[in-house]
Every structure is written in structure tokens, then in C-alpha cells.
CSV table of C-alpha atoms in Angstrom, one decimal:
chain,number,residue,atom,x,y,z
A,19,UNK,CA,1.6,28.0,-26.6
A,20,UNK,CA,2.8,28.4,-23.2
A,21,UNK,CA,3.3,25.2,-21.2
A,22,UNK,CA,0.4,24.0,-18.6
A,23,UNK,CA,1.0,23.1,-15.3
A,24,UNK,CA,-1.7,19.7,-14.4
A,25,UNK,CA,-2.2,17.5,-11.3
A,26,UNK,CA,-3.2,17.2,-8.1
A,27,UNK,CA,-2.5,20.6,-6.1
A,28,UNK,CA,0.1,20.5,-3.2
A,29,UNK,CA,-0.5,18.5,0.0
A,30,UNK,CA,-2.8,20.7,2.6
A,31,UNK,CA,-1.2,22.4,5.5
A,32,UNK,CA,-2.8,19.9,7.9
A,33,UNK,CA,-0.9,17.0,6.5
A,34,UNK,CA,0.1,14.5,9.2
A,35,UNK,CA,3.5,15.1,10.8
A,36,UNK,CA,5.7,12.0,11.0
A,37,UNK,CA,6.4,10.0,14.1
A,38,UNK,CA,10.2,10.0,14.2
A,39,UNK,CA,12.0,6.7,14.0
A,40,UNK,CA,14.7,5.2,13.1
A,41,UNK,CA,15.1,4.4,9.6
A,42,UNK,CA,16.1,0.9,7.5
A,43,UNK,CA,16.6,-0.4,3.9
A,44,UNK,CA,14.7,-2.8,2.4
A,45,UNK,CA,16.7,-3.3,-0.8
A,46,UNK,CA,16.2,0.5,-2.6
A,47,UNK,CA,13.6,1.4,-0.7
A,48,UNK,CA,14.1,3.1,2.7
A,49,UNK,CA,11.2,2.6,5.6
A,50,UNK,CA,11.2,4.9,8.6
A,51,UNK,CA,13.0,7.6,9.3
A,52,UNK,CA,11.0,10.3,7.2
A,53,UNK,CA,10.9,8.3,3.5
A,54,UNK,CA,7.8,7.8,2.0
A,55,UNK,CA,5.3,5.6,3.3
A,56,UNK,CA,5.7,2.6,1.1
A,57,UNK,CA,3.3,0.1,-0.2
A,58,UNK,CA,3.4,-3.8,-0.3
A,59,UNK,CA,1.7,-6.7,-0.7
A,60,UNK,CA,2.3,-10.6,-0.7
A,61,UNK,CA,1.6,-12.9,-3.2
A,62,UNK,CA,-1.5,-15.2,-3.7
A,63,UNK,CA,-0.6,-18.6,-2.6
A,64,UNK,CA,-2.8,-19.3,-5.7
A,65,UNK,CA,0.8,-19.3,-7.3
A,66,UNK,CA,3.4,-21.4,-5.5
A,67,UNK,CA,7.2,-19.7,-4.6
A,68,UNK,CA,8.5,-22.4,-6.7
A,69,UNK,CA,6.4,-21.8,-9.4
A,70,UNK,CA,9.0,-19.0,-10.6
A,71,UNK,CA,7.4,-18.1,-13.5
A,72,UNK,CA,4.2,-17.4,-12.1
A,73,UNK,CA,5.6,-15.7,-9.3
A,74,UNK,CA,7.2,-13.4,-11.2
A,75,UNK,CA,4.3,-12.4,-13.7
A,76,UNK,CA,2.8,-11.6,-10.1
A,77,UNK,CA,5.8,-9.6,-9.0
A,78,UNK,CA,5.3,-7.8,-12.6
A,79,UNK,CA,1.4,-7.3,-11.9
A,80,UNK,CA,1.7,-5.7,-9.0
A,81,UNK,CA,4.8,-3.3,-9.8
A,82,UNK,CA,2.8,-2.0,-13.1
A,83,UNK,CA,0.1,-0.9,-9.7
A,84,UNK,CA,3.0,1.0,-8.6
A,85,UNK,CA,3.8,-1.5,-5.5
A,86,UNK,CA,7.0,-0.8,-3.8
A,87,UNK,CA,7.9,-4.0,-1.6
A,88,UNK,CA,6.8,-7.5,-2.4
A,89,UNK,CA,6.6,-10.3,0.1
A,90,UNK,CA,6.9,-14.2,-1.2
A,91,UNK,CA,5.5,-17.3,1.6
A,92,UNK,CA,8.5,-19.6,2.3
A,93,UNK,CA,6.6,-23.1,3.5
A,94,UNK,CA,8.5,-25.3,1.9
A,95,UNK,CA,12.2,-26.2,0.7
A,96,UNK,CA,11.3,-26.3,-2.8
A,97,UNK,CA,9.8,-22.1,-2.6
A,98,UNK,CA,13.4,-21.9,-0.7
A,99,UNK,CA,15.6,-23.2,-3.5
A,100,UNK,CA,13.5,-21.2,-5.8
A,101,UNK,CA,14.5,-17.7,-4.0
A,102,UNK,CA,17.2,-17.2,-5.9
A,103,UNK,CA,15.6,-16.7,-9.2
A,104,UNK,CA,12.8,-14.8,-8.1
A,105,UNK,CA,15.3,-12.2,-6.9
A,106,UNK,CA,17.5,-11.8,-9.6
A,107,UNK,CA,14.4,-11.2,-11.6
A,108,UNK,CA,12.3,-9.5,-9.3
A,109,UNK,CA,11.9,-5.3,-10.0
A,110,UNK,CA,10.8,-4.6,-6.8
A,111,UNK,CA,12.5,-6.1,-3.6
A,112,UNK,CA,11.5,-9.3,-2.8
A,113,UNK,CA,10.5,-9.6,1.3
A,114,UNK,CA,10.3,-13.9,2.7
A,115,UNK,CA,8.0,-14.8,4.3
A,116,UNK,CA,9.5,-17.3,7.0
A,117,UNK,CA,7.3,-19.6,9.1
A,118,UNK,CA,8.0,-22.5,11.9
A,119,UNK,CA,10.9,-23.7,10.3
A,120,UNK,CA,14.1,-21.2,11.2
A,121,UNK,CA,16.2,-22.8,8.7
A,122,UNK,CA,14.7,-21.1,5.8
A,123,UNK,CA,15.8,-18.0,7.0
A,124,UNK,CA,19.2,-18.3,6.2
A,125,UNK,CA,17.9,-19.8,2.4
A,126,UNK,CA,16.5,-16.3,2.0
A,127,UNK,CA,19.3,-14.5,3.2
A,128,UNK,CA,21.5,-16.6,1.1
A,129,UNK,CA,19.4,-15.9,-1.5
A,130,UNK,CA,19.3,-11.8,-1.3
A,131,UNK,CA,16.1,-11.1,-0.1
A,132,UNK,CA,16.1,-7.5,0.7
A,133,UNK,CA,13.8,-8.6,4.0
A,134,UNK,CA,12.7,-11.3,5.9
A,135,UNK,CA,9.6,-11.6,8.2
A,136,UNK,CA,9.4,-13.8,11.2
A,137,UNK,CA,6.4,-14.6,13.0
A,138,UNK,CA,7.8,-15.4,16.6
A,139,UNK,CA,4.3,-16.8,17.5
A,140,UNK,CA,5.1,-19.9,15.4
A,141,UNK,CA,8.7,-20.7,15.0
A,142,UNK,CA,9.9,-23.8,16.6
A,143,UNK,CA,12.2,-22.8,19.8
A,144,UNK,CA,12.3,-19.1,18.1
A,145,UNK,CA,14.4,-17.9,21.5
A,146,UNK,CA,16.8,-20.1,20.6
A,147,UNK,CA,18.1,-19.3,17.1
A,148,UNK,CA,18.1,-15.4,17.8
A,149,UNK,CA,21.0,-15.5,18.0
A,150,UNK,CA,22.0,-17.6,14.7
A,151,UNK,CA,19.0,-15.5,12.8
A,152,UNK,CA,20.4,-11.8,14.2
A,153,UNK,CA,23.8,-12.9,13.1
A,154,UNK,CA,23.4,-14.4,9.8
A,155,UNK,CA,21.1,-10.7,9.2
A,156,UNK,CA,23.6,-8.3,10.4
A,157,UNK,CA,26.6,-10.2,8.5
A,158,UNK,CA,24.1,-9.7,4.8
A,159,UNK,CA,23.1,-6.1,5.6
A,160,UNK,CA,19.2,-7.3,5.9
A,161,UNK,CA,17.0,-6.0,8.1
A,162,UNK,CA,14.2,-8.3,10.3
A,163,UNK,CA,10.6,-8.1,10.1
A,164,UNK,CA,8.9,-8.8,13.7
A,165,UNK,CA,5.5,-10.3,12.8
A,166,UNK,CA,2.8,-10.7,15.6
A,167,UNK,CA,-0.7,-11.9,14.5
A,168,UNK,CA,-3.1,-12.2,16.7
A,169,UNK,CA,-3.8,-15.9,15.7
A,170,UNK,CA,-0.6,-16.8,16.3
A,171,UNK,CA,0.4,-15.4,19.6
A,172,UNK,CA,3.3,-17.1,21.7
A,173,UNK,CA,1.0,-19.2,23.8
A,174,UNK,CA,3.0,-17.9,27.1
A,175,UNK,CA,1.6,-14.3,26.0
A,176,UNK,CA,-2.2,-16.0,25.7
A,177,UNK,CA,-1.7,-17.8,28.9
A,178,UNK,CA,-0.8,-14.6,31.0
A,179,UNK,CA,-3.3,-12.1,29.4
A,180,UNK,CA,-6.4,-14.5,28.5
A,181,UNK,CA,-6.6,-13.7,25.0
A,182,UNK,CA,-4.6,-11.1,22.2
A,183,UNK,CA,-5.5,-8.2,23.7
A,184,UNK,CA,-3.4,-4.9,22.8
A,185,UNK,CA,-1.0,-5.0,25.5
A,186,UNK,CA,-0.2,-8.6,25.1
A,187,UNK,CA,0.3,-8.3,21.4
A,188,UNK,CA,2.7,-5.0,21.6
A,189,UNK,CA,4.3,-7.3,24.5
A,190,UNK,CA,5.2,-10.1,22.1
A,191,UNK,CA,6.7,-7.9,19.6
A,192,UNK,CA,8.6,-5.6,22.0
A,193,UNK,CA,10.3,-8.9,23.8
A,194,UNK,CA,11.1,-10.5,20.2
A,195,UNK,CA,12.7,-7.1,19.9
A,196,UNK,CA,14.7,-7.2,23.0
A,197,UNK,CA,15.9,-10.7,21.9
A,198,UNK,CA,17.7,-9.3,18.7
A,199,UNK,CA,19.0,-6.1,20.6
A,200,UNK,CA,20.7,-8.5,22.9
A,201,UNK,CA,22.7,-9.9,20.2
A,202,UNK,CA,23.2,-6.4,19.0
A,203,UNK,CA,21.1,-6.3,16.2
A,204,UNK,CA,18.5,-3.3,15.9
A,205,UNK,CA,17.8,-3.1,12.1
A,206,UNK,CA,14.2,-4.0,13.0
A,207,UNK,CA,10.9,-3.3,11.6
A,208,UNK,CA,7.9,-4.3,13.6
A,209,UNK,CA,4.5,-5.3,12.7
A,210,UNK,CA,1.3,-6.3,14.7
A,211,UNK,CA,-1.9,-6.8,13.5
A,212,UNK,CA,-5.0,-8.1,14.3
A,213,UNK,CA,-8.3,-8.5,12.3
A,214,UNK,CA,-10.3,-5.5,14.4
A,215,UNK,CA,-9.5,-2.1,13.1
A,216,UNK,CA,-9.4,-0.7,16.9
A,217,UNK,CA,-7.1,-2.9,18.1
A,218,UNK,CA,-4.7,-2.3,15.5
A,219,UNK,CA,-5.1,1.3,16.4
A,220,UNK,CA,-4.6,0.9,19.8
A,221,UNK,CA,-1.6,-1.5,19.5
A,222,UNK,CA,0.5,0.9,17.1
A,223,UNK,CA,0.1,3.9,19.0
A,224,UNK,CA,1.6,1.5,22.4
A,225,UNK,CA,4.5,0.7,20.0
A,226,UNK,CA,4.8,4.3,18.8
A,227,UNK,CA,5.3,5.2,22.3
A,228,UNK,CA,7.4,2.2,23.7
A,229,UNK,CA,10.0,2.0,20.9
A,230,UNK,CA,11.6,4.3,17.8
A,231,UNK,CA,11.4,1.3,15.1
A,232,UNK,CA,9.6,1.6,11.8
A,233,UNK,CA,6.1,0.1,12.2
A,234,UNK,CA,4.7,-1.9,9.5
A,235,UNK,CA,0.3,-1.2,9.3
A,236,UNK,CA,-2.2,-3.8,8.4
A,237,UNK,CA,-5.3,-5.1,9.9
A,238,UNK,CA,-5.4,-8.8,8.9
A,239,UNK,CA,-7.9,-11.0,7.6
A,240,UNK,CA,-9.5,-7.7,7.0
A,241,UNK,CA,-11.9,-10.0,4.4
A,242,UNK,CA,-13.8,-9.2,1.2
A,243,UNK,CA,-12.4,-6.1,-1.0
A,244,UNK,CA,-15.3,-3.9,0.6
A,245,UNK,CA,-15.1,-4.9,3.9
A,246,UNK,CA,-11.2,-4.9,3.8
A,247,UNK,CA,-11.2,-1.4,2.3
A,248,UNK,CA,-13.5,0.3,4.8
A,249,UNK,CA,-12.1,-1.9,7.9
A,250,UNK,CA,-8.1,-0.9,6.6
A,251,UNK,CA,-9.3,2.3,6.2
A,252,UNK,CA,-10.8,2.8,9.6
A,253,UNK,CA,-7.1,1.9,11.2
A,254,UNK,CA,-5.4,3.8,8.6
A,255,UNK,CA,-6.9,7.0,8.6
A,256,UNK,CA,-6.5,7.6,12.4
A,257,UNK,CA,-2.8,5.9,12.6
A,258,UNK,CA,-1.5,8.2,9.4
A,259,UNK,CA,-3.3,11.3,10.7
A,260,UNK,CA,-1.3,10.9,13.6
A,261,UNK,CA,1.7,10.2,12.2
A,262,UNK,CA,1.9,6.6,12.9
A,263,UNK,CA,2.8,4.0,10.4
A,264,UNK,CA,5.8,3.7,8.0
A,265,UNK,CA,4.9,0.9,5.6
A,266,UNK,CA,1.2,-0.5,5.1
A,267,UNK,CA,-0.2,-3.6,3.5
A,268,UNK,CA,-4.1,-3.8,2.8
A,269,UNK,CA,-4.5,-7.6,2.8
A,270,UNK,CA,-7.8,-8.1,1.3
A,271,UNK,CA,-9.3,-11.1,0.0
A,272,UNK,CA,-8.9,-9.9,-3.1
A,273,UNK,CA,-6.1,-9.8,-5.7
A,274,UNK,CA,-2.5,-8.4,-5.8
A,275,UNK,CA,-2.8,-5.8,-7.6
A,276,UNK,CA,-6.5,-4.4,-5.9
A,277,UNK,CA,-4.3,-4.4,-2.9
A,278,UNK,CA,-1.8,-2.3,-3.9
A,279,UNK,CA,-4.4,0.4,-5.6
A,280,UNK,CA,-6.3,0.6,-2.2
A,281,UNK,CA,-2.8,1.4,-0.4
A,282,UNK,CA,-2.1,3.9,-2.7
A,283,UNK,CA,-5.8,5.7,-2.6
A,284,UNK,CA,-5.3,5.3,1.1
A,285,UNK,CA,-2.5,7.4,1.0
A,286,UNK,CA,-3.4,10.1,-1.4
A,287,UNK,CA,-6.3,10.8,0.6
A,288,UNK,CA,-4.2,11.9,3.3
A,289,UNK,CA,-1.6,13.9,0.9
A,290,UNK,CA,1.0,11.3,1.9
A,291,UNK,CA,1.4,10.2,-1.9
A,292,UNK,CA,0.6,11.9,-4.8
A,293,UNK,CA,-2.2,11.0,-6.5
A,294,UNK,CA,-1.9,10.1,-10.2
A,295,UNK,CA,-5.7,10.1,-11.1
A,296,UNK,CA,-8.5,11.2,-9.1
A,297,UNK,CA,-12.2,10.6,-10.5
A,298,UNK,CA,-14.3,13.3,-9.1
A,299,UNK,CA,-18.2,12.1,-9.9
A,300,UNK,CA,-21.3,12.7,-8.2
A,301,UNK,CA,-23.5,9.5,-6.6
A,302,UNK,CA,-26.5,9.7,-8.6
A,303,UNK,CA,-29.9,11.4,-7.8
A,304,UNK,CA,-33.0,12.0,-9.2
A,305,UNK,CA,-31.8,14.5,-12.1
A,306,UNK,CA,-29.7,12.0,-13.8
A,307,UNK,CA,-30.6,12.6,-17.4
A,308,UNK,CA,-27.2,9.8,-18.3
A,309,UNK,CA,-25.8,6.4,-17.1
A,310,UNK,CA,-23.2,8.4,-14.5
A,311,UNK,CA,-22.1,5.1,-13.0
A,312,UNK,CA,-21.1,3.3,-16.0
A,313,UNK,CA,-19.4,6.5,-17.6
A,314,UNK,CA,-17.5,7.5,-14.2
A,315,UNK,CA,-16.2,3.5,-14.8
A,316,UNK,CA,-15.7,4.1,-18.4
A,317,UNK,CA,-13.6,7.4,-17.6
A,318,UNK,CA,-11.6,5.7,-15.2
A,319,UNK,CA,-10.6,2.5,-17.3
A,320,UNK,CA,-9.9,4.5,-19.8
A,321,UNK,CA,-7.2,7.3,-17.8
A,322,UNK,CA,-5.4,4.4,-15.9
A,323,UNK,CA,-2.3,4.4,-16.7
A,324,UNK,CA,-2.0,8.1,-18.2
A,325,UNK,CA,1.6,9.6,-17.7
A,326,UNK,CA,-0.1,12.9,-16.0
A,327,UNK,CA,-1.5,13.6,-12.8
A,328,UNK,CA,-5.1,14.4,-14.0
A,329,UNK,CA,-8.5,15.4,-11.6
A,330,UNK,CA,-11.5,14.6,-13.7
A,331,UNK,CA,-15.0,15.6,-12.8
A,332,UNK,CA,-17.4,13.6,-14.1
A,333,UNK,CA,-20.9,15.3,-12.9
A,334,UNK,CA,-24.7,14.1,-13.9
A,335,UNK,CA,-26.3,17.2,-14.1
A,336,UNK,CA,-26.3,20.7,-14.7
A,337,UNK,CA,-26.7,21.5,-10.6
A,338,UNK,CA,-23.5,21.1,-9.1
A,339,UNK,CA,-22.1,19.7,-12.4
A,340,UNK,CA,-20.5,22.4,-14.1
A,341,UNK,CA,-18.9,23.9,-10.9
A,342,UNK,CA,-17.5,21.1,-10.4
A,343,UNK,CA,-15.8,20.4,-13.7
A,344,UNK,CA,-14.4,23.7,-13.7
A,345,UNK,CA,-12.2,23.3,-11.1
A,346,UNK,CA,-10.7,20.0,-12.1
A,347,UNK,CA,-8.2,19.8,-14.8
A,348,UNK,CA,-11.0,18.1,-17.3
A,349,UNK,CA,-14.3,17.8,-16.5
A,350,UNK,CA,-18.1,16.7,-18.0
A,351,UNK,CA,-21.3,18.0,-16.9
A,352,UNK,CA,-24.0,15.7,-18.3
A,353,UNK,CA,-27.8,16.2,-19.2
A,354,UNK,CA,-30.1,15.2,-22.1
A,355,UNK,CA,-28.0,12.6,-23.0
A,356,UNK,CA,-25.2,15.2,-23.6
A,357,UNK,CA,-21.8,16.3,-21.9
A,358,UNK,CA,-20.3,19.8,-21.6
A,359,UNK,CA,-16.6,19.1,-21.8
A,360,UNK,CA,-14.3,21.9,-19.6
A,361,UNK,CA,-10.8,21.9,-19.9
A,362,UNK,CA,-8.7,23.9,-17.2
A,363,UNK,CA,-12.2,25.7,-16.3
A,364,UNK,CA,-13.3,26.7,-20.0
A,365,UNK,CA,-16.0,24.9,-22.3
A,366,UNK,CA,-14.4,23.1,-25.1
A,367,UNK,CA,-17.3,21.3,-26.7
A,368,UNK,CA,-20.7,19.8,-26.2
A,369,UNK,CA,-20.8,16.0,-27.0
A,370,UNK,CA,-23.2,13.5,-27.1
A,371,UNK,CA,-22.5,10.6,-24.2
A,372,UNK,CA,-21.3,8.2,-26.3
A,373,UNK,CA,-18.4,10.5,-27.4
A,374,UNK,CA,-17.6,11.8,-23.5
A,375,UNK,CA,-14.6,9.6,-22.7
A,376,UNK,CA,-12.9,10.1,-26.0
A,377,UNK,CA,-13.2,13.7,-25.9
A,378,UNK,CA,-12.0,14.0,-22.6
A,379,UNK,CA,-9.3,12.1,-23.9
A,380,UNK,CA,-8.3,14.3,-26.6
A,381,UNK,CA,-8.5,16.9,-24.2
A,382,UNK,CA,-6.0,15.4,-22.0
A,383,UNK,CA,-4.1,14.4,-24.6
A,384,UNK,CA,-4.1,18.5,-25.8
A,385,UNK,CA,-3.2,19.6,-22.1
A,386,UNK,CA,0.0,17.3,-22.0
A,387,UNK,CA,1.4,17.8,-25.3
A,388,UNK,CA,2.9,21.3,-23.9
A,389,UNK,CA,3.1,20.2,-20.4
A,390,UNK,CA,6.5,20.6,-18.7
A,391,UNK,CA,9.1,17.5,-18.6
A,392,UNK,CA,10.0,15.5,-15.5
A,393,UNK,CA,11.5,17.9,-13.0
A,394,UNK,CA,10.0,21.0,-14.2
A,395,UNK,CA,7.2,23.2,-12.8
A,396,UNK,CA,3.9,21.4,-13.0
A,397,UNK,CA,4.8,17.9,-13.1
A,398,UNK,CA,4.2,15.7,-10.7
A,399,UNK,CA,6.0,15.8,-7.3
């Protein structure tokens, strides 16, 4: 049988073109500078740093969801003394979270983070151990996350623009900046956010402008996992289509590992990542003759996870249904309590529902038995 090329087809002409910029390692992963925009998250505070156990089954959670960075919260001196571990056994490269006290920095560069973030906003006397932080960086090869939140703005900033407007944010983070170039240190990654999706629009395309470092994306406090999706999405879409953005977090109220999925659907859409599984189903209407919702679920649970890049259709009726099924790489138009299964564009077989997923299934499972290996024609990019 000759071999079967499956997946998503190759990014559209129009994808974005890049905002140049310099380029920095976070551990393995490089940000900036043309690499791939990469995806992150932080973990819940609902498991302690020093809880190293926990923290890790996070870390393993979220790397399984294909997560590329991973940032811890350093409070305390006991989730400082328990850096160490969590980086030797960490698969992904641990980022540290470092707030108002500077001296747990240098735990987490002692400790071989591959990152740390500073928020400037609310350090004590942060213009004052530049200096010792740029230093101690430079000497361990690690670069600097700038981190401006809008609820934590120096008060100077507040004082002379009223409030955290766009100009005064983008101001913080390019004077922070300036501090660290001073002392010679430029491996720098920059991130501003702010809970309103048009803000953080308008701040990242000042930075783009004003300075060549990677920008990190993220609209904070962006709330509930619908409301965060649609609010990150918003900023997202108009930043990436412009070329904007180099790393991204979605920080729902939500967990982990839903994070990191809506960062990487984020970026598929766009063709900046390829897509692993795409669900292709209809809403719903009046000519639903099966539970669509429940099998599009169903479908999905069942193909996470697959080793292929796979489009499924999964249509309720016979209207757009089996147009639609053709041209993925499985498909199911459903009526009378029945699904036509298509394969590669053909008809295969005509199931009842209950036997829909398992078909498709076996029909994936046909496809990729003679698809080609890693590397060859047809597998994923």
C-alpha cells in the first residue's frame, strides 16, 4: 500500500511576518529572534514551590499539554531553597518568579533557573541592586525578564501619568531596561500587561517600535476560562497578525494545563504552530437528527493525544455534512441516528452513533499504520 501523507496542510501565504528582534535562551528554548513562538505558563499557587513533589507533577501536567517554559512564584525562603530540586527534575525550563525581596534572585540563579522575572513595580529599592542582579545574570548566562503589571506600577510612573495608561506602562519597562543596559547587560525579555485586551495591544506595538527585545504577550487577570479565552484572544490575534509577540502566556483562572491548550489553539489558528488535532463540527440547528455536541466532545477526548496530525469533521446532517467530511482527513456526516464515516474523501462505512468514535478510530488507526516516519514526507512539520 503506498504510504499516506495526514495533517494539517501548510501554513497560508498570509501568515504573519515576524517583528525582528534580538534573540535569547531560556534554557533549550530560544525566544526572539525568528524561533518559534513559545508557550508558558506558571503554576497554581494551589501547590506551594516548596512542595517539590507537587510542583513537579504540575511541571509534568503541563509538559504532557506540550508547554514549553514553566514559571514557579518565589515568596518565600523556603520555595527558594526548594529551587534546586525542582530544576534538576524539571523537563521543561523552570522560569522564577521573583517579587519585593531582591535576594531571591540570586537563590534562583544559584539554583539554575533558565530565567528569572522581576517585577520592578514591587521590588524594594529595585534601582539599587541593578547592578548586583545584572551581574550575578550575565556571570550564569541567564537572561532577565522585565515584568510590568499594571497593578503594580512604580508609583513615580502613577504619580506623573494619573493612572497605567499605555505610555506609562511601556515607560516603566523601557527605563528598567535602560537600568540593566547601563551595567551592560542586554539579554532582556520584556513583558507588560494589563487586564484590558486594548491596552495590551497598544502597549506592545509602543515596545515593538521603541526597542528590538523579545516581548513576552499576556493580558492579565484576563479571569474565567471563557472570558480569558476570548479577552487573550482579542490581544493575540491583532499582536501575532502583526508580527508582534515572541512568547505568550494565557493566564486564565483556570488550570495549568487549559492554559497551555488555549496558547497552543491560539497559535495554530494563525499557522504559527502546527496543529496536532483540529475538530471540525458544525453548531447545531434544526436538522440535528444526533446529539452533535456530546459526540464532537466524545471525538475529541477520544483523539487527544494521537501521534498524527488529524482534521476531523464531525457534521450533524446530511447538508453541509458530507462536504465537509470529505475534505478532512476523517470525517462523519450524521442523520437518523447514523454516521457516514469518510476517510481521505471516500465512504468507508455507515455506523450507527454509538459506534462513530470507534470507527473513526480504526480509521485513523488504518491511515497511520503506512504513514511516513518522523522526517519524511507527510508528517508533521
Amino acid at each position: 500500500m503506498s504510504t499516506t501523507a495526514l495533517g494539517m496542510p501548510a501554513p497560508p501565504p498570509q501568515t504573519p511576518v515576524r517583528r525582528p528582534c534580538r534573540q535569547i535562551r531560556v534554557g533549550t528554548v530560544p525566544v526572539g529572534g525568528g524561533a518559534p513562538i513559545s508557550v508558558q505558563t506558571m503554576t497554581m499557587t494551589t501547590t506551594n514551590t516548596a512542595d517539590v513533589e507537587a510542583k513537579l507533577q504540575q511541571i509534568a501536567e503541563i509538559t504532557a499539554a506540550d508547554c514549553d517554559l514553566v514559571r514557579v512564584a518565589v515568596p518565600t525562603g523556603d520555595d527558594a531553597a526548594a529551587l534546586p530540586k525542582i530544576v534538576a527534575k524539571s523537563p521543561i525550563p523552570v522560569i522564577a518568579d521573583i517579587h519585593f525581596q531582591p535576594r531571591y534572585v540570586h537563590a534562583a540563579l544559584d539554583a539554575g533557573c533558565a530565567s528569572v522575572r522581576v517585577n520592578p513595580g514591587n521590588i524594594k529599592r529595585f534601582d539599587d541592586r541593578v547592578a548586583d542582579i545584572a551581574h550575578a545574570a550575565a556571570a550564569a548566562g541567564v537572561p532577565i525578564r522585565i515584568g510590568v503589571n499594571a497593578g503594580s506600577l512604580d508609583p513615580r510612573l502613577l504619580a506623573k501619568h494619573g493612572s497605567a495608561t499605555p505610555q506609562a506602562l511601556v515607560e516603566s519597562a523601557l527605563w528598567e531596561a535602560s537600568l540593566f543596559e547601563e551595567h551592560g547587560f542586554t539579554d532582556l525579555k520584556i513583558a507588560v500587561k494589563h487586564h484590558d485586551p486594548t491596552t495590551v495591544v497598544a502597549v506592545n506595538r509602543l515596545l515593538a517600535e521603541a526597542c528590538d527585545y523579545p516581548l513576552h504577550l499576556g493580558v492579565t487577570e484576563a479571569g474565567p476560562a471563557f472570558q480569558g479565552v476570548i479577552k487573550s484572544a482579542v490581544a493575540f490575534g491583532v499582536l501575532l497578525n502583526e508580527g508582534i509577540g515572541d512568547t505568550l502566556r494565557v493566564p486564565l483562572s483556570a488550570p495549568p494545563v487549559e492554559q497551555v491548550k488555549a496558547g497552543r489553539h491560539l497559535l495554530a489558528s494563525l499557522g504559527l504552530r502546527p496543529r496536532k488535532l483540529e475538530i471540525v463540527s458544525c453548531p447545531g440547528c434544526g436538522r440535528l437528527q444526533v446529539d452533535l455536541h456530546r459526540l464532537a466532545m466524545k471525538v475529541e477526548a477520544a483523539f487527544t493525544g494521537f501521534p498524527h496530525p488529524l482534521r476531523i469533521a464531525v457534521m450533524g446532517c446530511v447538508v453541509n455534512g458530507p462536504g465537509e467530511s470529505r475534505e478532512a482527513d476523517l470525517g462523519v456526516s450524521c442523520g437518523n441516528g447514523k454516521g457516514q464515516i469518510f476517510s481521505r474523501g471516500q465512504v468507508v462505512a455507515t455506523v450507527p452513533e454509538h459506534r462513530i468514535v470507534e470507527t473513526l478510530l480504526e480509521q485513523a488507526l488504518h491511515l497511520t499504520d503506512n504513514a511516513p516516519g518522523d522526517g519524511e514526507e507527510g508528517s508533521e512539520p
